[in-house]
Amino acid sequence: MTTVAGINDDSLVAEIASLAYTPALYSFHDLPFCDLPQTAQEFLTHTTNLYPDSPEIEGLEYFEEISHIRKSRAARLQRVLEGVNRGIADNMILLANPTHDDGDDTRNIAIAQIQNILLPEWRSHLDDHVEEIDALAWFEIHTRKGTPYPFSLERVLRDREEYVALTVEFALQSLQLAYEKQLADEKLKREARGSARMAAIANSMGDDLGSIAWQDSASESGWVDVGA
C-alpha cells in the first residue's frame, strides 16, 4: 500500500484506495448452504427472504426479484461509504494543507486515521458487499438448476468480475467526489474568513478615519475642550 504522507494531488486519493483494495476470489461454488460463511447464510435467510424456499415466486419473476435485491444492496453500499469517504477526505485535506502550529502532530494523526481506521473500514464495506453478491450468485446457481434458465459457473465468474470492477470504480469515484467537495467547501470557508477579516479591518480603519475627521472638523470650527 502506498504511503499517504506525501499526498498533494487530488488524483492520489483514487490511487491510494485502488491500491488498498483487492476483492477475494469467488469461493462459494459447490458449497452446501451450511458451509457458506455465517454472514452469507444470514444474508440469504433473513435479508433476502429467498432461502430456503419461496414457492410463490417462480420463473423470471423470481430472478427479477434477485436483481432488485442487488440494486438495493448497491444503494446501501453507497450510503455506508458516504461517511467513510468524508472522513478520508477531511484527513487528506489536513495532509495537503496543514494549518496548525503543531503541523507534524496533525499530519501524523491524519495518517494514522487513514491507514489504520478509515481505509480498513472502506475495504470492509466493499468486502461485505462482494460477499453478498457472491451469496446471491451461489443462490441463483442452485435455484436455476433444472429450470429453463440455467446459470453456469463461467457465467457467474464473468458477471462477478464485471460487477466487482464497476463497484470498485463507483467507490473510487465517490471518494474522489467527496474529496473534491471537501476541498471546495474548505476554499469557501477560507474565502469567507478572508472576507470577514477584510471587513473587520475596513471597519476599524473607518472608525479611525472618522475619529481623525471629527477631530479635524472640531479644530477648524474653533471648538475647544473646556476640560483641557
Tab-separated table of C-alpha atoms in Angstrom:
chain	number	residue	atom	x	y	z
A	1	MET	CA	0.000	0.000	0.000
A	2	THR	CA	1.314	3.423	-0.876
A	3	THR	CA	2.059	5.898	1.897
A	4	VAL	CA	-0.248	8.855	2.344
A	5	ALA	CA	2.356	11.125	3.914
A	6	GLY	CA	3.263	12.860	0.670
A	7	ILE	CA	-0.201	13.438	-0.721
A	8	ASN	CA	-0.509	16.744	-2.542
A	9	ASP	CA	-2.712	15.927	-5.528
A	10	ASP	CA	-6.402	15.050	-5.842
A	11	SER	CA	-5.793	12.048	-8.105
A	12	LEU	CA	-3.786	10.307	-5.389
A	13	VAL	CA	-6.981	9.761	-3.416
A	14	ALA	CA	-8.160	7.251	-6.002
A	15	GLU	CA	-4.670	5.782	-6.308
A	16	ILE	CA	-4.476	5.033	-2.585
A	17	ALA	CA	-7.906	3.451	-2.444
A	18	SER	CA	-7.340	1.311	-5.527
A	19	LEU	CA	-4.050	0.013	-4.187
A	20	ALA	CA	-5.691	-0.684	-0.842
A	21	TYR	CA	-8.453	-2.991	-2.096
A	22	THR	CA	-8.272	-6.344	-3.851
A	23	PRO	CA	-11.508	-8.381	-3.840
A	24	ALA	CA	-11.350	-12.007	-2.781
A	25	LEU	CA	-11.892	-14.709	-5.394
A	26	TYR	CA	-15.284	-16.385	-5.679
A	27	SER	CA	-15.169	-19.378	-3.335
A	28	PHE	CA	-18.791	-20.481	-2.863
A	29	HIS	CA	-19.009	-22.875	-5.815
A	30	ASP	CA	-20.400	-26.333	-4.931
A	31	LEU	CA	-20.587	-25.488	-1.230
A	32	PRO	CA	-23.673	-26.642	0.654
A	33	PHE	CA	-25.622	-23.906	2.374
A	34	CYS	CA	-24.317	-24.918	5.789
A	35	ASP	CA	-20.709	-24.383	4.647
A	36	LEU	CA	-21.232	-20.833	3.457
A	37	PRO	CA	-19.871	-18.112	5.764
A	38	GLN	CA	-22.260	-17.422	8.603
A	39	THR	CA	-22.808	-13.871	7.396
A	40	ALA	CA	-23.729	-15.150	3.925
A	41	GLN	CA	-26.186	-17.655	5.422
A	42	GLU	CA	-27.826	-14.925	7.479
A	43	PHE	CA	-27.980	-12.618	4.479
A	44	LEU	CA	-29.735	-15.228	2.336
A	45	THR	CA	-32.050	-16.415	5.081
A	46	HIS	CA	-33.084	-13.168	6.721
A	47	THR	CA	-32.193	-10.238	4.484
A	48	THR	CA	-33.432	-11.604	1.175
A	49	ASN	CA	-36.107	-13.965	2.474
A	50	LEU	CA	-35.333	-16.161	-0.531
A	51	TYR	CA	-33.824	-19.167	1.227
A	52	PRO	CA	-34.652	-21.972	1.830
A	53	ASP	CA	-37.696	-21.666	-0.462
A	54	SER	CA	-40.060	-19.129	-1.883
A	55	PRO	CA	-42.672	-21.055	-3.896
A	56	GLU	CA	-44.877	-18.011	-4.511
A	57	ILE	CA	-42.205	-16.543	-6.794
A	58	GLU	CA	-41.293	-18.563	-9.849
A	59	GLY	CA	-39.560	-18.282	-13.188
A	60	LEU	CA	-38.365	-14.937	-14.450
A	61	GLU	CA	-40.206	-13.046	-11.716
A	62	TYR	CA	-38.111	-14.930	-9.190
A	63	PHE	CA	-34.850	-13.925	-10.862
A	64	GLU	CA	-36.025	-10.335	-11.302
A	65	GLU	CA	-36.514	-10.222	-7.548
A	66	ILE	CA	-32.855	-11.155	-7.092
A	67	SER	CA	-31.918	-8.295	-9.430
A	68	HIS	CA	-33.929	-5.877	-7.287
A	69	ILE	CA	-32.073	-7.082	-4.213
A	70	ARG	CA	-28.724	-6.462	-5.884
A	71	LYS	CA	-29.773	-2.908	-6.711
A	72	SER	CA	-30.969	-2.231	-3.169
A	73	ARG	CA	-27.702	-3.554	-1.709
A	74	ALA	CA	-25.734	-1.345	-4.116
A	75	ALA	CA	-27.729	1.654	-2.878
A	76	ARG	CA	-26.950	0.619	0.687
A	77	LEU	CA	-23.238	0.432	-0.125
A	78	GLN	CA	-23.392	3.984	-1.445
A	79	ARG	CA	-24.939	5.176	1.820
A	80	VAL	CA	-22.468	3.435	4.127
A	81	LEU	CA	-19.477	4.676	2.116
A	82	GLU	CA	-20.528	8.322	2.351
A	83	GLY	CA	-19.416	8.799	5.945
A	84	VAL	CA	-16.123	6.969	5.419
A	85	ASN	CA	-15.413	8.985	2.281
A	86	ARG	CA	-15.964	12.243	4.169
A	87	GLY	CA	-13.600	11.101	6.900
A	88	ILE	CA	-10.892	10.183	4.394
A	89	ALA	CA	-11.391	13.472	2.537
A	90	ASP	CA	-11.148	15.539	5.725
A	91	ASN	CA	-7.872	13.904	6.691
A	92	MET	CA	-6.496	14.199	3.159
A	93	ILE	CA	-7.119	17.944	3.297
A	94	LEU	CA	-5.257	18.146	6.603
A	95	LEU	CA	-2.316	16.369	4.981
A	96	ALA	CA	-2.292	18.625	1.950
A	97	ASN	CA	-2.901	21.883	3.831
A	98	PRO	CA	-1.651	21.750	7.442
A	99	THR	CA	-2.847	24.941	9.124
A	100	HIS	CA	-1.953	24.381	12.763
A	101	ASP	CA	1.230	25.189	14.642
A	102	ASP	CA	1.532	21.510	15.547
A	103	GLY	CA	1.662	20.580	11.850
A	104	ASP	CA	3.644	17.355	12.294
A	105	ASP	CA	1.313	16.067	15.011
A	106	THR	CA	-1.717	16.908	12.896
A	107	ARG	CA	-0.271	15.087	9.890
A	108	ASN	CA	0.668	12.025	11.948
A	109	ILE	CA	-2.838	11.806	13.384
A	110	ALA	CA	-4.361	12.164	9.912
A	111	ILE	CA	-2.067	9.462	8.508
A	112	ALA	CA	-2.962	7.085	11.344
A	113	GLN	CA	-6.678	7.756	10.856
A	114	ILE	CA	-6.475	6.971	7.140
A	115	GLN	CA	-4.189	3.944	7.319
A	116	ASN	CA	-5.453	2.282	10.499
A	117	ILE	CA	-9.146	3.149	10.640
A	118	LEU	CA	-10.720	4.678	7.552
A	119	LEU	CA	-9.206	2.658	4.699
A	120	PRO	CA	-9.726	-0.666	6.554
A	121	GLU	CA	-13.356	0.346	7.119
A	122	TRP	CA	-13.673	1.362	3.456
A	123	ARG	CA	-12.337	-2.030	2.343
A	124	SER	CA	-14.533	-3.843	4.857
A	125	HIS	CA	-17.698	-2.311	3.388
A	126	LEU	CA	-16.621	-3.452	-0.078
A	127	ASP	CA	-15.793	-6.934	1.237
A	128	ASP	CA	-19.236	-7.212	2.823
A	129	HIS	CA	-20.919	-6.123	-0.395
A	130	VAL	CA	-18.915	-8.561	-2.540
A	131	GLU	CA	-19.816	-11.381	-0.153
A	132	GLU	CA	-23.494	-10.519	-0.546
A	133	ILE	CA	-23.147	-10.582	-4.328
A	134	ASP	CA	-21.374	-13.944	-4.098
A	135	ALA	CA	-24.124	-15.298	-1.871
A	136	LEU	CA	-26.760	-14.247	-4.395
A	137	ALA	CA	-24.737	-15.825	-7.219
A	138	TRP	CA	-24.496	-19.068	-5.241
A	139	PHE	CA	-28.221	-18.962	-4.611
A	140	GLU	CA	-29.034	-18.251	-8.226
A	141	ILE	CA	-26.924	-21.173	-9.484
A	142	HIS	CA	-28.755	-23.547	-7.155
A	143	THR	CA	-32.246	-22.236	-7.848
A	144	ARG	CA	-31.772	-22.243	-11.624
A	145	LYS	CA	-30.745	-25.902	-11.748
A	146	GLY	CA	-33.323	-27.914	-13.669
A	147	THR	CA	-35.062	-24.789	-14.989
A	148	PRO	CA	-35.089	-23.285	-18.498
A	149	TYR	CA	-32.761	-20.611	-17.093
A	150	PRO	CA	-29.543	-22.380	-16.051
A	151	PHE	CA	-26.727	-20.304	-14.581
A	152	SER	CA	-23.221	-21.701	-15.164
A	153	LEU	CA	-20.136	-21.085	-13.049
A	154	GLU	CA	-18.458	-19.475	-16.060
A	155	ARG	CA	-21.325	-17.008	-16.324
A	156	VAL	CA	-21.120	-16.298	-12.594
A	157	LEU	CA	-17.392	-15.602	-12.720
A	158	ARG	CA	-17.697	-13.366	-15.772
A	159	ASP	CA	-20.606	-11.369	-14.390
A	160	ARG	CA	-18.971	-11.153	-10.982
A	161	GLU	CA	-15.712	-9.794	-12.398
A	162	GLU	CA	-17.558	-7.102	-14.329
A	163	TYR	CA	-19.781	-6.193	-11.393
A	164	VAL	CA	-16.942	-6.006	-8.864
A	165	ALA	CA	-14.894	-3.834	-11.241
A	166	LEU	CA	-17.835	-1.449	-11.631
A	167	THR	CA	-18.415	-1.437	-7.871
A	168	VAL	CA	-14.798	-0.551	-7.119
A	169	GLU	CA	-14.851	2.138	-9.812
A	170	PHE	CA	-18.015	3.589	-8.305
A	171	ALA	CA	-16.494	3.538	-4.810
A	172	LEU	CA	-13.373	5.322	-6.044
A	173	GLN	CA	-15.395	7.939	-7.897
A	174	SER	CA	-17.479	8.533	-4.771
A	175	LEU	CA	-14.296	9.020	-2.754
A	176	GLN	CA	-12.881	11.389	-5.362
A	177	LEU	CA	-16.107	13.422	-5.406
A	178	ALA	CA	-16.159	13.583	-1.610
A	179	TYR	CA	-12.597	14.900	-1.626
A	180	GLU	CA	-13.362	17.499	-4.289
A	181	LYS	CA	-16.451	18.637	-2.369
A	182	GLN	CA	-14.487	18.988	0.855
A	183	LEU	CA	-11.805	20.962	-0.992
A	184	ALA	CA	-14.450	23.285	-2.438
A	185	ASP	CA	-16.077	23.714	0.980
A	186	GLU	CA	-12.691	24.438	2.558
A	187	LYS	CA	-11.974	27.053	-0.115
A	188	LEU	CA	-15.312	28.751	0.555
A	189	LYS	CA	-14.578	28.772	4.290
A	190	ARG	CA	-11.163	30.354	3.710
A	191	GLU	CA	-12.689	32.967	1.428
A	192	ALA	CA	-15.394	33.705	3.999
A	193	ARG	CA	-12.787	34.067	6.746
A	194	GLY	CA	-10.745	36.354	4.489
A	195	SER	CA	-13.789	38.487	3.707
A	196	ALA	CA	-14.627	38.728	7.404
A	197	ARG	CA	-11.083	39.844	8.222
A	198	MET	CA	-11.127	42.434	5.449
A	199	ALA	CA	-14.480	43.733	6.670
A	200	ALA	CA	-13.148	43.991	10.220
A	201	ILE	CA	-10.063	45.854	9.000
A	202	ALA	CA	-12.199	48.177	6.895
A	203	ASN	CA	-14.495	48.886	9.834
A	204	SER	CA	-11.522	49.570	12.078
A	205	MET	CA	-9.964	51.889	9.521
A	206	GLY	CA	-13.311	53.609	9.057
A	207	ASP	CA	-13.573	54.234	12.801
A	208	ASP	CA	-10.026	55.604	12.902
A	209	LEU	CA	-10.564	57.832	9.874
A	210	GLY	CA	-13.882	59.012	11.265
A	211	SER	CA	-12.213	59.949	14.522
A	212	ILE	CA	-9.480	61.852	12.703
A	213	ALA	CA	-12.011	63.646	10.532
A	214	TRP	CA	-14.075	64.575	13.592
A	215	GLN	CA	-11.009	65.991	15.344
A	216	ASP	CA	-10.021	67.971	12.242
A	217	SER	CA	-13.539	69.347	11.943
A	218	ALA	CA	-13.583	70.359	15.599
A	219	SER	CA	-10.264	72.141	15.255
A	220	GLU	CA	-11.405	74.025	12.182
A	221	SER	CA	-14.578	75.169	13.949
A	222	GLY	CA	-12.617	76.558	16.877
A	223	TRP	CA	-14.260	74.205	19.354
A	224	VAL	CA	-12.105	73.796	22.463
A	225	ASP	CA	-12.468	71.159	25.128
A	226	VAL	CA	-13.130	73.069	28.349
A	227	GLY	CA	-11.525	70.302	30.316
A	228	ALA	CA	-8.189	70.692	28.511
